[in-house]
Coordinates of C-alpha atoms and ligand atoms in Angstrom, one line a residue:
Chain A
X1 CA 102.9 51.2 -158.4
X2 CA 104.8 54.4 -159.5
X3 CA 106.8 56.9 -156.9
X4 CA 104.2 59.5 -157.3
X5 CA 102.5 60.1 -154.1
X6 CA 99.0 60.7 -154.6
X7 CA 98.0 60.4 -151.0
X8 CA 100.2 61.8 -148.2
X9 CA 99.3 61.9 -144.4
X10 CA 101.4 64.0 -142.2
X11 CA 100.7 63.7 -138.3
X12 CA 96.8 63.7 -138.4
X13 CA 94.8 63.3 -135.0
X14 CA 91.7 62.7 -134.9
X15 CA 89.3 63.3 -131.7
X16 CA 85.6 62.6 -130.8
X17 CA 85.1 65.3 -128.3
X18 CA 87.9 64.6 -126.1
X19 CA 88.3 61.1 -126.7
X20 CA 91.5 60.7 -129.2
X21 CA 90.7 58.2 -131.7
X22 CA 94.1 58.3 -133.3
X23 CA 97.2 60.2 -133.0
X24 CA 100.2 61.4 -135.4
X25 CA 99.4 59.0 -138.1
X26 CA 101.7 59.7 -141.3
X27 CA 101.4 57.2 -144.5
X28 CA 102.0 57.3 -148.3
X29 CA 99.8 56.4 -150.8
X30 CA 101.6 56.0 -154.4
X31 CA 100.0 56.3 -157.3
X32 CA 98.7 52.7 -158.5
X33 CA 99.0 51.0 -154.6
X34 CA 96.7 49.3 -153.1
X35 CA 97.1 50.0 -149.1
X36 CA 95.3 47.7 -146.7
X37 CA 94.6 48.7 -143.4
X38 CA 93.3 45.9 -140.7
X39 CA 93.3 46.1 -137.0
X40 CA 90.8 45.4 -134.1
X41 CA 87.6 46.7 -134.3
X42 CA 87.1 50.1 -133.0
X43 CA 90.5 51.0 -133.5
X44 CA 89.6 53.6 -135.9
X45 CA 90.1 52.3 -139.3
X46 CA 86.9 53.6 -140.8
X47 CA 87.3 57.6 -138.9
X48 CA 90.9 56.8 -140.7
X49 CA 89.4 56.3 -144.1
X50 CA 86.7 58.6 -143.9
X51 CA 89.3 61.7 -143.0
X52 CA 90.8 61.2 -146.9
X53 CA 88.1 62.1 -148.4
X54 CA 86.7 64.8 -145.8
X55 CA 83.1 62.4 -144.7
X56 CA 85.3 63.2 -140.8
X57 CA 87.3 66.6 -140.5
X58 CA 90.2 65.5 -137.9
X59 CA 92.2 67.7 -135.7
X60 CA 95.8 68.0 -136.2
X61 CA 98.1 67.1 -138.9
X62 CA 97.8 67.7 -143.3
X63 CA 96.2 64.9 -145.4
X64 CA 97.3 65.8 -149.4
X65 CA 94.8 64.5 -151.8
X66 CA 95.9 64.7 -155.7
X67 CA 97.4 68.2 -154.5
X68 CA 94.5 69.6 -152.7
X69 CA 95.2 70.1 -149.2
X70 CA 92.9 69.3 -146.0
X71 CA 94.5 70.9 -142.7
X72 CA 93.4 69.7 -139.1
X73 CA 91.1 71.9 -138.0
X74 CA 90.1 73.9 -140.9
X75 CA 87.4 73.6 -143.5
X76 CA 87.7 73.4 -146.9
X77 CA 85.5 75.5 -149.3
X78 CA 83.5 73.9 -151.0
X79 CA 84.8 73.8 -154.4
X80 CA 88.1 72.5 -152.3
X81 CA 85.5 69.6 -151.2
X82 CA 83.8 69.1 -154.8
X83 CA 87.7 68.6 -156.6
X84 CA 88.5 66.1 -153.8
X85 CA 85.1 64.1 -153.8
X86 CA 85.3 64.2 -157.8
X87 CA 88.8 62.3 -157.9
X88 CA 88.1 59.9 -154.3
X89 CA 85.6 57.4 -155.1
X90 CA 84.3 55.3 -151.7
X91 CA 82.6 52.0 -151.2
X92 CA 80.9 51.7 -147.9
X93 CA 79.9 48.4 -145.7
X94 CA 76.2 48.7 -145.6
X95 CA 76.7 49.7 -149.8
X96 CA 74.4 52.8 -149.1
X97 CA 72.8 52.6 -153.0
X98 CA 70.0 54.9 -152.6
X99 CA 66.9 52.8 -152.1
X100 CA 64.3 55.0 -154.4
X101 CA 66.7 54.8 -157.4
X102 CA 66.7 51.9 -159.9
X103 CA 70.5 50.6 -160.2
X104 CA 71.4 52.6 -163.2
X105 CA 69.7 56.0 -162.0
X106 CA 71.9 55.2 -159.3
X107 CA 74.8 55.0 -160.9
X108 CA 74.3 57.9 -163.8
X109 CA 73.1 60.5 -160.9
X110 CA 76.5 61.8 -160.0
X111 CA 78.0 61.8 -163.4
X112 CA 74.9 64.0 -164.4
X113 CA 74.4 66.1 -161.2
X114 CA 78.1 66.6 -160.7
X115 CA 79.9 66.1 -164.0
X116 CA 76.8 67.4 -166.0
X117 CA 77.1 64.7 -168.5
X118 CA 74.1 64.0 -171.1
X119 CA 72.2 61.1 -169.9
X120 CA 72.7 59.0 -172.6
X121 CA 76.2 59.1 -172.3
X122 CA 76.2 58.6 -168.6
X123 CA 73.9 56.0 -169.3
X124 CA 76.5 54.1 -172.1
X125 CA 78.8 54.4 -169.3
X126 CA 77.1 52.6 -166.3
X127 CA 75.9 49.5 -168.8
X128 CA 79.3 49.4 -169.6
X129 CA 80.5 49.0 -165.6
X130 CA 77.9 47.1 -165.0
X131 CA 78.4 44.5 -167.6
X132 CA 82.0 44.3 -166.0
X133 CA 80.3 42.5 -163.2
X134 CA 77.3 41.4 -165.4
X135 CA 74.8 42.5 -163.7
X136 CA 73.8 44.7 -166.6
X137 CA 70.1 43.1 -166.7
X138 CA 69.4 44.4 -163.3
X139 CA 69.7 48.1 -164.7
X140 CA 66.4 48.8 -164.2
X141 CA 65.7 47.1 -160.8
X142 CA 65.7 48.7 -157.3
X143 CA 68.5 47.8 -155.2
X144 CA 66.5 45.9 -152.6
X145 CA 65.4 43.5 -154.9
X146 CA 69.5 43.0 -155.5
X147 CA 71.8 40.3 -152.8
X148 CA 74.1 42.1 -151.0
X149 CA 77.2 40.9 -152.9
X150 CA 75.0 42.5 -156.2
X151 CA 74.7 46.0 -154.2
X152 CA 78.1 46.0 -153.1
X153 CA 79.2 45.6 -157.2
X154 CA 76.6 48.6 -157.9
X155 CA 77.7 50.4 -155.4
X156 CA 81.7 50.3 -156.8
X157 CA 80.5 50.7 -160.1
X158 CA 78.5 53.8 -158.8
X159 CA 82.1 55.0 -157.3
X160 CA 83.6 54.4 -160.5
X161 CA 81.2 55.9 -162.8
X162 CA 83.1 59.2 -161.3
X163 CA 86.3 58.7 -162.8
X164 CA 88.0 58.6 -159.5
X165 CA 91.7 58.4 -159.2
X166 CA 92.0 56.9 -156.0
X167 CA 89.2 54.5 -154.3
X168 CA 88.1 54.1 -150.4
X169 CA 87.3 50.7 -149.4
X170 CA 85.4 50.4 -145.6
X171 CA 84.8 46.7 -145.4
X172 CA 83.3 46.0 -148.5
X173 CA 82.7 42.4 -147.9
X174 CA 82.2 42.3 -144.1
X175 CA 78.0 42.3 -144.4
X176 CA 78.1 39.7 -146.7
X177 CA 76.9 36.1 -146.5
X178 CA 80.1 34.2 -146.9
X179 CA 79.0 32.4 -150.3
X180 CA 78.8 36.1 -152.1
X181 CA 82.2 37.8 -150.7
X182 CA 84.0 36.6 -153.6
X183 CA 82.4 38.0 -156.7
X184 CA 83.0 41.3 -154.9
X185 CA 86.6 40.7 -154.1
X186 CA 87.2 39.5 -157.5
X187 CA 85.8 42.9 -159.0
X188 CA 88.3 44.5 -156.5
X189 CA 91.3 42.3 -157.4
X190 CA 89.9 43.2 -161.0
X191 CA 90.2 46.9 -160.1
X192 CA 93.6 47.0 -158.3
X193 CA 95.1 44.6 -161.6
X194 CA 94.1 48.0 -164.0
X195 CA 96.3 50.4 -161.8
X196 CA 93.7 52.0 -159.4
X197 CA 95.2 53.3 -156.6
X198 CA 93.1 51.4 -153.6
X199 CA 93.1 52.6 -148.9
X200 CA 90.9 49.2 -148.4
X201 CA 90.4 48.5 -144.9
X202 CA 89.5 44.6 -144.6
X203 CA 89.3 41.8 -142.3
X204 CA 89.9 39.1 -145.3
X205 CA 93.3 38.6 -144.1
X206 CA 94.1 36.0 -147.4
X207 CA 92.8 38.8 -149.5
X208 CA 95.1 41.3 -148.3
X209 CA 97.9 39.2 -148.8
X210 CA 97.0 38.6 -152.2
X211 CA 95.8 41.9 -153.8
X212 CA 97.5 44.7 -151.3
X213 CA 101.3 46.3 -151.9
X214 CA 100.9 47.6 -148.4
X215 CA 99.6 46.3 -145.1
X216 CA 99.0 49.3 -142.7
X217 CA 98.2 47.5 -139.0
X218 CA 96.0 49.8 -136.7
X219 CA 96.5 49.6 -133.0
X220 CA 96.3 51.4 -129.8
X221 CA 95.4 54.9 -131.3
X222 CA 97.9 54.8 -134.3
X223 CA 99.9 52.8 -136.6
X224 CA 101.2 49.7 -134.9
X225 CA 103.2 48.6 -138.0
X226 CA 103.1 49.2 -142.0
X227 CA 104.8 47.5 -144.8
X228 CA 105.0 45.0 -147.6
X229 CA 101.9 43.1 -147.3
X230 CA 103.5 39.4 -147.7
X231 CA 106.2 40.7 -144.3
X232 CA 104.0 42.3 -142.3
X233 CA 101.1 39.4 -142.8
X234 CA 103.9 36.6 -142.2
X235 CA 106.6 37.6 -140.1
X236 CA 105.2 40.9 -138.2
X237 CA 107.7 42.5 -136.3
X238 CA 105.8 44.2 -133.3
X239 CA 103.9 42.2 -130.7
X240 CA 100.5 44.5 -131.1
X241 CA 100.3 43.2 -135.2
X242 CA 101.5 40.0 -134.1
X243 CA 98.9 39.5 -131.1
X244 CA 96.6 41.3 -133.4
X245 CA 97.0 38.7 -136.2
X246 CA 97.2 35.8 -133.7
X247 CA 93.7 36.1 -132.6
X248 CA 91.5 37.1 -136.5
X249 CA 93.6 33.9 -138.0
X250 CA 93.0 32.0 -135.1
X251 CA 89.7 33.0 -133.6
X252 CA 89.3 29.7 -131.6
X253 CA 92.5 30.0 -130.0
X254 CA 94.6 27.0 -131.3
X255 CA 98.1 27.6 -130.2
X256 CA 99.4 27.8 -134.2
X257 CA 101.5 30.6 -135.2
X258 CA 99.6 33.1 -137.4
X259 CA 102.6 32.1 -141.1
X260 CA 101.2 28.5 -140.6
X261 CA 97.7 30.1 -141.5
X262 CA 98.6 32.7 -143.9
X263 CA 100.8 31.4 -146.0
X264 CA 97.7 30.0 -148.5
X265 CA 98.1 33.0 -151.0
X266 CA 99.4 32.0 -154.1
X267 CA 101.8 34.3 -155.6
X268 CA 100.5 37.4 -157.9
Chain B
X1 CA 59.4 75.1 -141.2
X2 CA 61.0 71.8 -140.7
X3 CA 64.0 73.3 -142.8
X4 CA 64.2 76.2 -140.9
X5 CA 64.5 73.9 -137.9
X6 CA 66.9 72.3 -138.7
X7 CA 68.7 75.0 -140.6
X8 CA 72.2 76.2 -139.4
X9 CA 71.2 80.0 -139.6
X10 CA 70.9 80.5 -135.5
X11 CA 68.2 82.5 -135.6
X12 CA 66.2 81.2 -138.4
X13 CA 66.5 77.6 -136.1
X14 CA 65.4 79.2 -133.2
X15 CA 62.3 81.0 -134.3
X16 CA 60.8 78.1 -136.5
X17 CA 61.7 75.7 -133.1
X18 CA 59.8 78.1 -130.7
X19 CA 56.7 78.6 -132.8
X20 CA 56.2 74.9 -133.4
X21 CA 57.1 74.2 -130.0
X22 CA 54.4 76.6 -129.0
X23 CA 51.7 76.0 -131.6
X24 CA 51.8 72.6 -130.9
X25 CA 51.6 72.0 -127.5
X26 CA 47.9 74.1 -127.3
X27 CA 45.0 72.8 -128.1
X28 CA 43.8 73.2 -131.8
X29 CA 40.7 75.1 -130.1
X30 CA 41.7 77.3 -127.6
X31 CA 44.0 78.2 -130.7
X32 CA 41.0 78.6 -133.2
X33 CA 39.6 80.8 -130.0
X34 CA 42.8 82.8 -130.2
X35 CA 42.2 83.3 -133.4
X36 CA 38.7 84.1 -133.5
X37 CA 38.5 86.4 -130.3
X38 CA 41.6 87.8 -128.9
X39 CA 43.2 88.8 -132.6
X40 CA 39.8 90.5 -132.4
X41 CA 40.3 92.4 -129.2
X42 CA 43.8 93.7 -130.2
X43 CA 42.1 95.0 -133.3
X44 CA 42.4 92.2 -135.9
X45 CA 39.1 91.2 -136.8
X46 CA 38.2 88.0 -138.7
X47 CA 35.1 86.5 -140.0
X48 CA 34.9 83.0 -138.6
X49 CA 35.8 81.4 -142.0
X50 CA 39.2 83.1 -142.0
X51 CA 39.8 82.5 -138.7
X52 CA 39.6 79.1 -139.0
X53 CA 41.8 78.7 -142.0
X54 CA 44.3 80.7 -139.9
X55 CA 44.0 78.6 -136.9
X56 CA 43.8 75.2 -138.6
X57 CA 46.2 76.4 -140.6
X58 CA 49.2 77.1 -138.3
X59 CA 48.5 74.0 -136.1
X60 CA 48.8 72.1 -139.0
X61 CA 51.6 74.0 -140.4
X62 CA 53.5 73.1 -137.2
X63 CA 52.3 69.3 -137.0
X64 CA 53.2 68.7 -140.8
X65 CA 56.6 70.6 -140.1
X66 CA 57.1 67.4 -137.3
X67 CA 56.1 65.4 -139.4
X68 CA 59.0 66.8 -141.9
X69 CA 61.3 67.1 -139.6
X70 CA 61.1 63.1 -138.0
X71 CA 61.2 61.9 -141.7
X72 CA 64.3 63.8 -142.8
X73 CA 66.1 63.4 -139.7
X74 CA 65.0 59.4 -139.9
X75 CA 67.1 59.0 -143.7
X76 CA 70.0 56.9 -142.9
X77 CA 73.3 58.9 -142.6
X78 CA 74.6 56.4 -145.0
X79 CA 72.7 58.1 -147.9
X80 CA 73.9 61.1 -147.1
X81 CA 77.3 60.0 -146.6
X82 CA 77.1 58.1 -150.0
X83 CA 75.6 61.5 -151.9
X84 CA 78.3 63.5 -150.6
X85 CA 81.2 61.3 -151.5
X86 CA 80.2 61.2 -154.7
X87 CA 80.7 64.9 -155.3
X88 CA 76.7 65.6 -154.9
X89 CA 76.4 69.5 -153.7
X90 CA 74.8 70.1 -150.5
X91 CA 71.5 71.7 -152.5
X92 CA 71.7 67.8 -154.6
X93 CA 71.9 66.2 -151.7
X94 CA 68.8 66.9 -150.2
X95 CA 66.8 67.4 -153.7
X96 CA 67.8 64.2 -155.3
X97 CA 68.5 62.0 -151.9
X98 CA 67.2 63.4 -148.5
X99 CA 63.6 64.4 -149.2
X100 CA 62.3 61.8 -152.0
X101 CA 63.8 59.5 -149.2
X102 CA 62.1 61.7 -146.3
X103 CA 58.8 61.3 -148.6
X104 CA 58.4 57.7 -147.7
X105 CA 58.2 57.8 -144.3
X106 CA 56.3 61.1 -144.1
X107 CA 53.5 59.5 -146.6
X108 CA 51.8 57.6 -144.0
X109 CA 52.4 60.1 -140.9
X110 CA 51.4 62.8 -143.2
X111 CA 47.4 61.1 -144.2
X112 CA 46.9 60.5 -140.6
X113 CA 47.2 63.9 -140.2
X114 CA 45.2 65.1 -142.9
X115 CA 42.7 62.8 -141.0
X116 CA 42.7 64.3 -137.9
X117 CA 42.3 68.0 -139.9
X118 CA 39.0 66.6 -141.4
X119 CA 38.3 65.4 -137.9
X120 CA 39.3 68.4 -136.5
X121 CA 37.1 71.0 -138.7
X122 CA 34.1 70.1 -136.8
X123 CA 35.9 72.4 -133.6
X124 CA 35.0 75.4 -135.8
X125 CA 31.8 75.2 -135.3
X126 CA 32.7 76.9 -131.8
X127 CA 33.7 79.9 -133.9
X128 CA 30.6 80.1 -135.6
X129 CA 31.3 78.5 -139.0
X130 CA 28.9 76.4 -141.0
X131 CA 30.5 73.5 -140.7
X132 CA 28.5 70.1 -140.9
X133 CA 28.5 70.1 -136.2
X134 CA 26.7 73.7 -136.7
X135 CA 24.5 73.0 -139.4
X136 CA 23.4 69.3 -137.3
X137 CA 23.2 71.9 -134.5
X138 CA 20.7 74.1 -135.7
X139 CA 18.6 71.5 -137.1
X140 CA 17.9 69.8 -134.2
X141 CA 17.4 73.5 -133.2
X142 CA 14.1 73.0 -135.8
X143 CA 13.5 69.7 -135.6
X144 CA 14.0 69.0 -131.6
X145 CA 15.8 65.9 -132.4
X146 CA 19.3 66.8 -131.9
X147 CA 20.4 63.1 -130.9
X148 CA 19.6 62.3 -134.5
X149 CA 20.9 64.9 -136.0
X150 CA 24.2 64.9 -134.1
X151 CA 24.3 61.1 -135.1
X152 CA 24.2 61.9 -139.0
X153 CA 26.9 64.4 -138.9
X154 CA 29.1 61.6 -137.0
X155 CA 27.7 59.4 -140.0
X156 CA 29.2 61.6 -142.3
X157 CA 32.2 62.5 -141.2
X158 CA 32.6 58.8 -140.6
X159 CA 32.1 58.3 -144.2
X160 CA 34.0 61.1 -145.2
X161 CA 36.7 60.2 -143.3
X162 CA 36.8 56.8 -144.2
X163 CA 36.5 57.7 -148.5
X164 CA 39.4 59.5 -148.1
X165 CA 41.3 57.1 -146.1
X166 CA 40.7 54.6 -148.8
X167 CA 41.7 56.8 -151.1
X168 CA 44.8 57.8 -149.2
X169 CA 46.1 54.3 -148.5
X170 CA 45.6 53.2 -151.8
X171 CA 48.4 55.7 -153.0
X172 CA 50.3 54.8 -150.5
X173 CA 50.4 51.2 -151.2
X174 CA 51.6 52.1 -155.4
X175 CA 54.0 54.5 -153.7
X176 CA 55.1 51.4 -151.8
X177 CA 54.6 48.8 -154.8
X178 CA 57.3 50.9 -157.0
X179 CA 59.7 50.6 -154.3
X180 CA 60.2 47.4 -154.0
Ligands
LIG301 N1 80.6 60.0 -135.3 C1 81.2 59.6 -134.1 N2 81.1 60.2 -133.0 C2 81.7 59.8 -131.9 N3 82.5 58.7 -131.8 C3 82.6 58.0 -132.9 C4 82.0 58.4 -134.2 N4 82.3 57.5 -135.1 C5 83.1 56.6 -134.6 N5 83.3 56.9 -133.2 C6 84.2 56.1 -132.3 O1 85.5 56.1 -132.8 C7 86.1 54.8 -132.6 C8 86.6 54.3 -133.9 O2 85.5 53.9 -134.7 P1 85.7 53.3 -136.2 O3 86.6 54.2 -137.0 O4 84.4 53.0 -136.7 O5 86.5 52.0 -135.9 P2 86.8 50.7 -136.8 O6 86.4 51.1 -138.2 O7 88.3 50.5 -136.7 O8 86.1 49.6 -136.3 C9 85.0 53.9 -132.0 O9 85.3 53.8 -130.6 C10 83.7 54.7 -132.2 O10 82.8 54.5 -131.2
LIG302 MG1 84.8 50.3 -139.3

């Protein structure tokens, strides 16, 4: 990770009608860190996430994006919107591949649409992500024929066929069955280990630990606490992270302290 | 129609909403009588062929626009959500994403309706139109078995109906069978 901030967040509020969602939340992104974000459900992670690349608007504050600016309360134009969506790539929970499009149409139709790019060479480049994660015989297969870990690997190579700088991450692994969360976390680690710069909002605690620079904990309409992952994951300083932590690595409630359970990450 | 419904421009949204609104919620024959007689009163004559393309037509207009309408709005938000984060224009987004998706769901709503248009031609007769109710009509005028007659025009609107049902469903199903 480099000094160059590629992502910066100054005071944004965010607000359903009148309900505030979250207030006055500032953060860095640098170029080549991977930030994860956890927190309770409903705290706002995903409105967080979604406010980077513009899916929410939000209310207050500046959110800088590669150098294009989004202010609270204003919108964008729309080639504003295009540079943005062209350099943040985003992977969603539920995958969202289009369901009448075979795997690679999915893939090549931004590159084409957006980038204008020949087919063939849009083409080259989606056989080539998709035989990162091998799945480069299921080209030509509809995405409900695919497992959901399968989906989720089109789905960030569909991201990627972009070019982004900078990749969004809602959950990528929370609608899985168990046995196929780690393919996709491996294509993740993968991802982070070539310098992508990664917002990844998870519940896979261990994960976290192991592939994030920067924990970011949500609580309580803000930031409860941010910093190196391995500190704030271990030895959290504030009672909301540490009450937070206390109850996702213990769920049933055995009185262990959360280091006792997050200490299985091997070193990077 | 459906677009215009659901279109941003105020006015544009506002007139499509009222005329379906309206349209819809009278019955296809008083409209065809509409049509037919009062156009003709406020000086608007039609023979009763164009009448009843007029008055089939725009309750049909407005039924298909629904049926537009329910299938668009019923695309996940996740597709769109997906299309736009990936740079697609607002014009891509519904050409490539929103409407071959919408198409799915509107196939089957869509030959039910074209079922109930068949179904609903033999109204005109009312306006005066040889359709297959007038021409049963005046044969049992001739023959002065109009139980009979009325019977075979049922027949064959039966068998109409149900040819192009066949037809219909069988499209559906390769629509369906390249989906999944
Ligand atoms: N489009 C929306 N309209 C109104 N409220 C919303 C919308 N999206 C999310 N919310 C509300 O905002 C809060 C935060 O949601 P979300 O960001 O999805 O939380 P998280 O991802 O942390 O679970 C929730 O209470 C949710 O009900
Ligand atoms: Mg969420």
């Amino acid at each position: 990770m480099s000094n160059e901030v590629v992502v910066k967040v100054r005071g944004v509020t965010k607000r359903f009608g009148d309900r505030v969602i979250f207030e006055n939340i500032s953060l860095d992104v640098h170029k080549s860190e991977v930030v994860a974000i956890i927190g309770p459900s409903g705290v706002g992670k995903s409105t967080f996430i979604r406010c980077i690349n513009h899916l929410h608007s939000f209310d207050e504050g500046t959110i800088d994006v590669q150098g294009f600016r989004l202010v609270g309360g204003q919108s964008p134009s729309k080639a504003e919107l295009q540079a943005l969506h062209n350099s943040v790539g985003m992977v969603f929970q539920t995958f969202n591949l289009f369901p009448h499009l075979t795997v690679l149409d999915n893939i090549v139709l931004a590159p084409m649409q957006v980038k204008k790019q020949a087919r063939q060479q849009a083409i080259d480049r989606a056989m080539h992500l998709l035989a990162m994660v091998g799945l480069q015989n299921r080209a030509n297969t509809f995405p409900k024929r695919l497992s959901g870990g399968e989906q989720q690997r089109v789905a960030i190579c569909r991201a990627l066929a972009m070019e982004p700088e900078i990749m969004l991450f809602d959950e990528p692994t929370s609608m899985l069955d168990p046995e196929l969360v780690g393919d996709v976390l491996e294509f993740i680690q993968r991802l982070a280990r070539t310098g992508m710069t990664m917002v990844l909002v998870t519940h896979e605690m261990m994960f976290a630990k192991e592939v994030a620079d920067t924990v970011v904990v949500m609580a309580d309409h803000g930031i409860a606490e941010m910093g190196p992952a391995r500190e704030v994951l271990e030895s959290p300083r504030t009672e909301r992270a540490r009450s937070f932590l206390r109850r996702v690595l213990n769920p049933v409630g055995s009185p262990r302290e959360p280091n006792l359970v997050a200490n299985g990450g091997d070193d990077r | 129609m459906a677009l215009g419904r659901m279109s941003r421009i105020r006015p544009l949204s506002t007139v499509s909403t009222v005329f379906i609104e309206v349209v819809r919620s009278i019955p296809v024959l008083v409209i065809l009588f509409l049509v037919y007689y009062s156009l003709g009163q406020i000086g608007i004559k039609l023979t009763g062929m164009a009448a009843a393309i007029v008055g089939l037509g725009a309750f049909y207009a407005t039924l298909y626009a629904e049926v537009f309408r329910a299938g668009i709005l019923g695309v996940d938000n996740g597709q769109r959500e997906a299309a736009i984060a990936l740079g697609l224009s607002h014009r891509d987004v519904l050409r490539k994403i929103i409407l071959p998706e919408a198409f799915f769901s509107i196939l089957p709503n869509a030959t039910n309706q074209l079922s109930n248009l068949i179904k609903d031609t033999s109204l005109v007769f009312t306006i005066g139109v040889a359709d297959l109710m007038f021409q049963a009509q005046s044969a049992s005028a001739v023959t002065f078995e109009p139980m009979d007659m009325f019977l075979l025009a049922g027949v064959i609107y039966f068998l109409f109906y149900l040819i192009l049902s066949k037809v219909l469903a069988r499209w559906e199903l390769n629509v369906q069978r390249s989906r999944s």
